[in-house]
Tab-separated table of C-alpha atoms in Angstrom:
chain	number	residue	atom	x	y	z
A	1	MET	CA	0.000	0.000	0.000
A	2	ALA	CA	1.376	3.395	-0.849
A	3	VAL	CA	-0.868	6.008	0.629
A	4	GLU	CA	0.243	9.533	-0.222
A	5	GLU	CA	-0.607	10.958	3.213
A	6	VAL	CA	1.386	8.280	5.044
A	7	GLU	CA	4.323	8.285	2.606
A	8	SER	CA	4.784	12.047	2.782
A	9	ARG	CA	4.990	12.539	6.565
A	10	LEU	CA	7.918	14.655	7.736
A	11	LEU	CA	8.882	11.896	10.182
A	12	ALA	CA	8.595	8.845	7.947
A	13	TYR	CA	7.508	5.421	9.130
A	14	GLY	CA	9.899	2.466	9.236
A	15	HIS	CA	11.891	3.873	12.168
A	16	THR	CA	12.722	1.423	14.935
A	17	ALA	CA	10.768	2.928	17.839
A	18	CYS	CA	8.859	0.378	19.914
A	19	ALA	CA	5.212	-0.183	19.066
A	20	GLY	CA	3.239	2.419	20.994
A	21	CYS	CA	6.252	4.694	21.617
A	22	GLY	CA	5.222	7.968	23.230
A	23	GLU	CA	8.366	9.745	22.086
A	24	ALA	CA	7.743	8.789	18.428
A	25	LEU	CA	4.244	10.255	18.638
A	26	ALA	CA	5.543	13.423	20.310
A	27	ALA	CA	8.307	13.867	17.715
A	28	ARG	CA	5.850	13.366	14.865
A	29	THR	CA	3.454	15.889	16.396
A	30	VAL	CA	6.227	18.466	16.917
A	31	ILE	CA	7.627	18.217	13.392
A	32	GLU	CA	4.172	18.288	11.806
A	33	ALA	CA	3.361	21.418	13.804
A	34	ALA	CA	6.680	23.065	12.926
A	35	GLY	CA	6.431	22.306	9.214
A	36	PRO	CA	9.174	21.563	6.673
A	37	ASP	CA	11.154	24.802	7.040
A	38	VAL	CA	13.176	23.793	10.091
A	39	ILE	CA	16.676	22.618	10.877
A	40	ILE	CA	16.920	20.118	13.706
A	41	ALA	CA	19.910	19.494	15.956
A	42	ASN	CA	19.366	16.247	17.829
A	43	ALA	CA	21.152	14.949	20.900
A	44	THR	CA	22.036	11.293	21.334
A	45	GLY	CA	19.172	9.306	22.730
A	46	CYS	CA	16.337	7.046	21.794
A	47	LEU	CA	14.925	9.543	19.310
A	48	GLU	CA	18.266	9.846	17.486
A	49	VAL	CA	18.878	6.099	17.446
A	50	PHE	CA	15.456	4.952	16.315
A	51	THR	CA	15.025	7.564	13.581
A	52	THR	CA	18.467	7.322	11.991
A	53	ARG	CA	19.602	3.742	11.925
A	54	PHE	CA	22.507	3.891	9.473
A	55	PRO	CA	22.352	4.024	6.472
A	56	ARG	CA	18.766	5.265	6.574
A	57	SER	CA	16.891	8.193	8.065
A	58	ALA	CA	13.251	8.786	8.932
A	59	TRP	CA	13.575	12.581	8.777
A	60	ARG	CA	12.490	14.659	5.814
A	61	VAL	CA	13.932	17.909	7.182
A	62	PRO	CA	17.585	18.945	7.609
A	63	TRP	CA	18.676	17.050	10.689
A	64	ILE	CA	22.052	16.822	12.408
A	65	HIS	CA	23.375	14.747	15.266
A	66	SER	CA	26.739	15.390	16.866
A	67	LEU	CA	27.156	14.317	20.486
A	68	PHE	CA	25.071	13.522	23.538
A	69	GLU	CA	25.677	16.806	25.335
A	70	ASN	CA	25.706	19.391	22.606
A	71	ALA	CA	22.360	19.541	20.780
A	72	ALA	CA	21.882	23.066	22.167
A	73	SER	CA	25.395	24.134	21.106
A	74	VAL	CA	25.041	22.740	17.579
A	75	ALA	CA	21.658	24.462	17.260
A	76	SER	CA	23.275	27.714	18.506
A	77	GLY	CA	25.903	27.420	15.771
A	78	ILE	CA	23.275	26.849	13.105
A	79	GLU	CA	21.253	29.828	14.317
A	80	VAL	CA	24.296	32.119	14.275
A	81	ALA	CA	25.323	30.845	10.829
A	82	LEU	CA	21.845	31.582	9.469
A	83	LYS	CA	22.106	35.105	10.903
A	84	ALA	CA	25.561	35.657	9.376
A	85	LEU	CA	24.277	34.535	5.979
A	86	GLU	CA	21.160	36.712	6.427
A	87	ARG	CA	18.972	33.688	5.888
A	88	SER	CA	17.262	33.528	9.306
A	89	ASP	CA	13.861	33.947	7.683
A	90	GLU	CA	14.284	30.749	5.670
A	91	ALA	CA	14.333	28.238	8.499
A	92	LYS	CA	13.596	27.909	12.199
A	93	VAL	CA	16.078	26.082	14.391
A	94	ILE	CA	14.944	23.317	16.735
A	95	ALA	CA	17.139	21.490	19.219
A	96	GLN	CA	15.754	18.287	20.600
A	97	ALA	CA	16.916	15.842	23.219
A	98	GLY	CA	15.616	13.361	25.701
A	99	ASP	CA	15.461	13.915	29.442
A	100	GLY	CA	19.001	12.609	29.973
A	101	GLY	CA	20.393	14.740	27.153
A	102	THR	CA	18.716	17.803	28.664
A	103	ALA	CA	18.658	17.436	32.437
A	104	ASP	CA	21.994	15.657	32.993
A	105	ILE	CA	24.451	15.378	30.126
A	106	GLY	CA	23.418	18.401	28.063
A	107	MET	CA	22.648	20.686	31.010
A	108	GLY	CA	25.653	22.971	30.435
A	109	ALA	CA	25.044	23.393	26.727
A	110	PHE	CA	21.332	23.930	27.387
A	111	SER	CA	22.115	26.602	29.964
A	112	GLY	CA	24.553	28.292	27.579
A	113	MET	CA	22.002	28.396	24.789
A	114	LEU	CA	19.442	30.070	27.062
A	115	GLU	CA	22.034	32.449	28.471
A	116	ARG	CA	23.199	33.645	25.057
A	117	GLY	CA	19.608	34.167	23.960
A	118	HIS	CA	19.639	32.270	20.690
A	119	ASP	CA	16.449	32.135	18.653
A	120	ILE	CA	15.955	28.399	19.136
A	121	LEU	CA	13.133	26.135	20.201
A	122	TYR	CA	14.508	23.470	22.525
A	123	VAL	CA	12.247	20.435	22.864
A	124	CYS	CA	12.874	17.920	25.645
A	125	TYR	CA	11.158	14.554	25.254
A	126	ASP	CA	10.788	13.536	28.860
A	127	THR	CA	10.546	9.741	29.144
A	128	GLU	CA	11.821	9.872	32.749
A	129	VAL	CA	14.614	7.318	32.087
A	130	TYR	CA	17.538	6.812	29.714
A	131	SER	CA	15.354	4.735	27.405
A	132	ASN	CA	17.997	4.056	24.789
A	133	THR	CA	20.670	2.457	26.958
A	134	GLY	CA	18.500	0.270	29.160
A	135	PHE	CA	16.463	2.469	31.505
A	136	GLN	CA	18.951	4.065	33.874
A	137	ARG	CA	17.702	6.875	36.101
A	138	SER	CA	17.998	10.451	34.877
A	139	GLY	CA	17.487	13.802	36.557
A	140	LEU	CA	13.857	13.722	35.463
A	141	THR	CA	13.056	10.292	36.921
A	142	PRO	CA	10.276	10.697	39.494
A	143	LEU	CA	10.434	9.729	43.133
A	144	TYR	CA	10.354	5.950	43.893
A	145	ALA	CA	10.481	4.818	40.266
A	146	HIS	CA	12.370	1.582	39.751
A	147	THR	CA	15.126	1.901	37.135
A	148	THR	CA	18.174	-0.269	36.476
A	149	THR	CA	20.410	2.148	38.403
A	150	SER	CA	17.885	2.874	41.140
A	151	PRO	CA	16.584	-0.649	41.706
A	152	ALA	CA	13.940	-1.359	44.282
A	153	GLY	CA	15.051	-3.954	46.816
A	154	GLU	CA	14.933	-4.758	50.489
A	155	LEU	CA	16.617	-1.535	51.562
A	156	THR	CA	15.801	0.796	48.680
A	157	TRP	CA	12.569	2.125	47.253
A	158	GLY	CA	13.638	2.967	43.722
A	159	ASN	CA	14.728	6.464	42.778
A	160	ALA	CA	15.423	8.421	45.944
A	161	THR	CA	15.189	11.913	44.472
A	162	ARG	CA	12.459	14.089	43.074
A	163	LYS	CA	12.074	15.039	39.447
A	164	LYS	CA	14.325	18.006	38.651
A	165	ASP	CA	12.309	21.176	37.993
A	166	LEU	CA	13.772	21.917	34.582
A	167	PRO	CA	11.072	24.353	33.392
A	168	SER	CA	11.842	26.615	36.372
A	169	ILE	CA	15.552	26.488	35.518
A	170	ALA	CA	14.709	27.588	31.969
A	171	VAL	CA	12.451	30.387	33.261
A	172	ASP	CA	15.189	31.646	35.573
A	173	HIS	CA	17.552	31.844	32.599
A	174	GLY	CA	15.142	34.316	31.030
A	175	ALA	CA	13.704	32.050	28.325
A	176	VAL	CA	10.956	33.893	26.457
A	177	TYR	CA	8.645	30.892	26.351
A	178	VAL	CA	8.594	27.848	28.609
A	179	ALA	CA	5.878	25.222	28.411
A	180	THR	CA	5.173	21.671	29.468
A	181	ALA	CA	3.079	19.356	27.366
A	182	SER	CA	2.047	15.731	27.376
A	183	VAL	CA	1.765	13.235	24.583
A	184	GLY	CA	-1.698	12.457	25.966
A	185	TYR	CA	-2.811	15.768	24.443
A	186	PRO	CA	-1.215	16.149	20.971
A	187	GLN	CA	-3.365	19.140	19.994
A	188	ASP	CA	-1.915	20.977	22.978
A	189	ILE	CA	1.628	20.114	21.745
A	190	THR	CA	0.776	21.441	18.273
A	191	ARG	CA	-0.540	24.705	19.674
A	192	LYS	CA	2.454	25.207	21.954
A	193	VAL	CA	5.024	24.457	19.223
A	194	LYS	CA	3.332	26.886	16.823
A	195	LYS	CA	3.159	29.555	19.501
A	196	ALA	CA	6.808	29.038	20.494
A	197	LEU	CA	8.000	29.276	16.895
A	198	SER	CA	6.131	32.576	16.457
A	199	LEU	CA	8.241	34.158	19.229
A	200	SER	CA	11.868	35.144	18.894
A	201	GLY	CA	14.457	34.166	21.501
A	202	PRO	CA	15.180	30.979	23.433
A	203	LYS	CA	12.153	28.752	23.956
A	204	TYR	CA	11.772	25.520	25.907
A	205	ILE	CA	9.060	22.866	25.702
A	206	GLN	CA	9.162	19.733	27.855
A	207	ILE	CA	6.936	16.928	26.576
A	208	HIS	CA	6.078	14.075	28.912
A	209	CYS	CA	6.175	10.802	26.913
A	210	PRO	CA	5.561	7.336	28.384
A	211	CYS	CA	8.235	4.759	27.521
A	212	VAL	CA	6.633	1.356	26.913
A	213	PRO	CA	9.472	-0.968	28.057
A	214	GLY	CA	10.984	1.508	30.528
A	215	TRP	CA	7.808	2.046	32.512
A	216	GLY	CA	6.488	-1.486	32.144
A	217	ILE	CA	3.250	-0.703	30.342
A	218	GLU	CA	1.442	-2.300	27.411
A	219	SER	CA	1.920	-0.685	24.001
A	220	HIS	CA	-1.728	0.384	23.723
A	221	MET	CA	-1.681	2.113	27.149
A	222	THR	CA	0.662	4.983	26.229
A	223	ILE	CA	-2.014	7.666	25.979
A	224	ARG	CA	-3.964	6.420	29.010
A	225	VAL	CA	-0.830	6.559	31.182
A	226	ALA	CA	0.205	9.979	29.853
A	227	ARG	CA	-3.240	11.367	30.651
A	228	ALA	CA	-3.262	9.798	34.109
A	229	ALA	CA	0.037	11.585	34.870
A	230	VAL	CA	-1.508	14.919	33.916
A	231	ASN	CA	-4.808	14.262	35.687
A	232	SER	CA	-3.097	13.190	38.901
A	233	GLY	CA	-1.276	16.531	39.090
A	234	LEU	CA	2.203	15.005	38.837
A	235	ILE	CA	2.756	16.560	35.412
A	236	PRO	CA	1.218	20.042	35.402
A	237	LEU	CA	0.756	21.462	31.902
A	238	PHE	CA	1.477	25.178	31.806
A	239	GLU	CA	2.791	27.976	29.646
A	240	ILE	CA	5.106	30.692	30.887
A	241	VAL	CA	5.824	33.743	28.762
A	242	GLU	CA	8.623	36.007	29.972
A	243	GLY	CA	8.327	34.629	33.487
A	244	ASN	CA	4.559	34.932	33.839
A	245	ILE	CA	2.257	31.922	33.900
A	246	ILE	CA	-0.254	32.647	31.143
A	247	GLY	CA	-2.131	29.375	31.066
A	248	VAL	CA	-2.522	26.017	32.760
A	249	ARG	CA	-4.473	22.954	31.763
A	250	LYS	CA	-7.096	22.460	34.468
A	251	ILE	CA	-7.877	18.967	35.702
A	252	LYS	CA	-11.547	18.234	35.091
A	253	GLU	CA	-13.383	16.984	38.176
A	254	ASP	CA	-14.498	13.714	36.559
A	255	GLU	CA	-11.056	13.002	35.086
A	256	ARG	CA	-9.021	13.520	38.235
A	257	VAL	CA	-7.093	10.452	39.443
A	258	SER	CA	-4.995	9.846	42.537
A	259	VAL	CA	-1.270	9.192	42.162
A	260	GLU	CA	-1.947	5.648	43.359
A	261	GLU	CA	-4.179	5.011	40.344
A	262	TYR	CA	-1.470	6.446	38.083
A	263	MET	CA	1.238	4.276	39.703
A	264	LYS	CA	-0.908	1.131	39.467
A	265	LEU	CA	-0.784	1.337	35.680
A	266	GLN	CA	3.014	0.881	35.587
A	267	LYS	CA	5.401	-1.889	36.574
A	268	ARG	CA	8.106	0.570	37.644
A	269	PHE	CA	6.048	1.432	40.749
A	270	SER	CA	4.838	-2.106	41.513
A	271	HIS	CA	7.221	-2.452	44.499
A	272	VAL	CA	5.632	0.609	46.116
A	273	LEU	CA	2.147	-0.839	45.848
A	274	LYS	CA	3.218	-4.256	47.162
A	275	SER	CA	5.264	-3.206	50.161
A	276	PRO	CA	3.881	-2.598	53.653
A	277	ARG	CA	5.537	0.837	53.641
A	278	GLY	CA	3.770	1.602	50.371
A	279	LYS	CA	1.040	3.778	51.890
A	280	ASP	CA	3.629	6.123	53.340
A	281	LEU	CA	5.524	6.341	50.035
A	282	ILE	CA	2.338	6.979	48.076
A	283	ARG	CA	1.448	9.749	50.529
A	284	GLN	CA	4.788	11.424	49.782
A	285	VAL	CA	4.209	11.227	46.015
A	286	GLN	CA	0.648	12.479	46.472
A	287	SER	CA	2.004	15.483	48.366
A	288	ILE	CA	4.151	16.375	45.305
A	289	ALA	CA	1.021	16.233	43.147
A	290	ASN	CA	-0.912	18.303	45.710
A	291	LEU	CA	1.823	20.937	45.718
A	292	ASN	CA	1.620	21.174	41.912
A	293	ILE	CA	-2.157	21.454	42.066
A	294	GLU	CA	-1.857	24.287	44.579
A	295	LYS	CA	1.062	26.060	42.862
A	296	PHE	CA	-0.512	26.116	39.402
A	297	GLY	CA	-4.169	26.168	40.447
A	298	LEU	CA	-4.949	23.028	38.495
A	299	LEU	CA	-8.434	22.526	39.909
A	300	GLY	CA	-11.519	24.562	39.136
A	301	ILE	CA	-12.538	25.984	35.790
A	302	ASN	CA	-10.820	28.217	33.290
A	303	GLU	CA	-11.716	31.873	33.489
B	1	MET	CA	20.342	3.515	-2.453
B	2	LYS	CA	22.475	6.577	-3.106
B	3	GLN	CA	24.848	7.602	-0.347
B	4	VAL	CA	26.258	11.085	-0.663
B	5	PHE	CA	28.873	10.977	2.047
B	6	GLY	CA	29.848	8.541	4.794
B	7	ILE	CA	27.451	9.952	7.301
B	8	VAL	CA	24.930	11.800	5.168
B	9	VAL	CA	21.956	9.698	4.168
B	10	GLN	CA	18.899	10.342	2.027
B	11	PRO	CA	15.781	11.678	3.789
B	12	GLY	CA	12.790	9.503	4.560
B	13	THR	CA	14.588	6.271	3.605
B	14	SER	CA	13.564	4.425	6.772
B	15	ARG	CA	10.483	3.438	4.742
B	16	GLU	CA	12.613	0.958	2.804
B	17	GLU	CA	12.817	-1.253	5.877
B	18	LYS	CA	9.294	-2.003	6.891
B	19	LYS	CA	8.613	-3.002	10.473
B	20	THR	CA	5.427	-4.889	9.669
B	21	GLY	CA	6.920	-8.136	10.993
B	22	TRP	CA	6.779	-6.596	14.485
B	23	ARG	CA	3.027	-6.879	14.598
B	24	VAL	CA	1.252	-9.385	16.796
B	25	PHE	CA	-2.136	-7.780	16.211
B	26	ARG	CA	-3.351	-5.776	13.258
B	27	PRO	CA	-6.059	-3.103	13.408
B	28	LYS	CA	-9.236	-3.617	11.453
B	29	PHE	CA	-11.087	-0.376	10.763
B	30	LYS	CA	-14.719	-1.464	10.619
B	31	GLN	CA	-15.794	1.927	9.212
B	32	GLU	CA	-19.328	1.491	10.506
B	33	ALA	CA	-19.861	3.651	13.574
B	34	CYS	CA	-17.109	6.238	12.915
B	35	ILE	CA	-17.971	9.694	14.204
B	36	GLY	CA	-14.923	11.391	12.679
B	37	CYS	CA	-13.236	12.359	15.983
B	38	ARG	CA	-9.768	11.774	14.402
B	39	ASN	CA	-8.392	10.139	17.561
B	40	CYS	CA	-6.896	7.188	15.611
B	41	HIS	CA	-5.352	9.605	13.121
B	42	MET	CA	-3.902	11.885	15.792
B	43	PHE	CA	-2.583	9.286	18.257
B	44	CYS	CA	-0.855	6.852	15.874
B	45	PRO	CA	2.858	6.947	16.851
B	46	ASP	CA	3.949	5.806	13.389
B	47	GLY	CA	1.607	8.011	11.394
B	48	ALA	CA	0.077	4.930	9.788
B	49	VAL	CA	-3.557	6.028	9.994
B	50	TYR	CA	-4.808	8.047	7.023
B	51	ARG	CA	-7.987	9.855	6.216
B	52	ILE	CA	-10.165	8.666	3.354
B	53	ASP	CA	-13.187	10.778	4.134
B	54	LYS	CA	-14.540	12.870	7.012
B	55	LYS	CA	-15.812	9.761	8.809
B	56	LYS	CA	-13.646	7.126	7.163
B	57	PHE	CA	-10.113	6.256	8.222
B	58	ASP	CA	-7.830	3.286	7.636
B	59	ALA	CA	-4.337	2.137	8.592
B	60	ASP	CA	-1.507	1.695	6.109
B	61	LEU	CA	-0.241	-1.746	7.057
B	62	ASP	CA	3.189	-0.933	5.608
B	63	ALA	CA	3.657	1.522	8.479
B	64	CYS	CA	1.604	-0.028	11.301
B	65	LYS	CA	3.405	-1.784	14.156
B	66	GLY	CA	0.171	-2.994	15.744
B	67	CYS	CA	0.468	-1.135	19.067
B	68	GLY	CA	-3.303	-0.913	19.465
B	69	ILE	CA	-3.477	2.756	20.491
B	70	CYS	CA	-6.014	3.504	17.727
B	71	ALA	CA	-8.353	0.770	18.994
B	72	GLU	CA	-7.993	1.913	22.608
B	73	MET	CA	-8.628	5.577	21.780
B	74	CYS	CA	-11.639	4.945	19.512
B	75	PRO	CA	-14.672	6.201	21.492
B	76	VAL	CA	-17.159	4.086	19.506
B	77	ASP	CA	-15.147	0.809	19.324
B	78	ASP	CA	-15.022	0.936	15.564
B	79	ILE	CA	-11.485	-0.490	15.419
B	80	GLU	CA	-10.783	-4.108	16.227
B	81	MET	CA	-7.367	-5.687	16.881
B	82	LEU	CA	-7.098	-9.053	15.134
B	83	LEU	CA	-4.354	-11.611	15.712
B	84	GLU	CA	-1.855	-11.428	12.876
B	85	ARG	CA	-1.673	-14.667	10.871
B	86	ASN	CA	0.669	-15.069	7.967
């Protein structure tokens, strides 16, 4: 079958992402929102590996990969080169990386890009683990998640630290636009990417994407799990323009779930639910969600 | 396949290696009760679902990996996952 619509997608099929991959859906949504006139600098990570298995590529836009840590630096170079050639109006520059490439390994380059004020959209696909190398913990892994480097056992409860607040770090650098999105709501991603690309200056979007093998979920559950994360309050969806919160996605009363219901869907939290100390651990995670709900005013209705 | 330079490859060539052998289940679009919500079209991670008409969609089985998201997201159960038999 050769269907024109499917054959002509900017992120072509045939890449080696797992069935039901949240990151693949997020990347497809971002590139379709951005359109063909973009240049992408990609960090090492699942997205880079599954889309460009040598000698083939799934991308139909100019795309470059250099190292794990320097997607933001490469993108900065491209942006400056476009300026020097007076061709900035011909293409937008996007840097994209996973959570490890942004929060840990690429943190310095990411900070530098924001500090220098390049006109770049930086997209972080947050799968909450190093999906590509076998699910090690990253700076964006949530509290008590089991990963291969934060294993749950008799004396440990999975990841001992909270998720790093990367959007706040970007805001404090003076990014013009900072937003969080979730693959559970692709229309929201589309809107935020289009809005970000209409502004000039450094922009940051963090997209929460479930990882099928990393989180221990079934391939058809990706969207359900992504939505449960948002509706539990653990992943607040907001937009910040020049430091001011201009919009949040409210949790509808009938869609609200507890963090326990969200954790039940995934194998990476199964030790929490089984253990006698589980109730205490769940209470701690629930308090993170409650803080988010309070901080961003996630309940109630939009004005 | 033309290779320009050691590390520069042609765009969109991943399509040459189909991943259809990955499927355990394949979606069957019954096209009976469709209300045209576009959920299947929007949520397909591989972009396999295409639009035929306002209330008629189908999956390109060259691109589909059989994850089952389309069937799960369909609000009127108009997509069925069938066991793949070769």
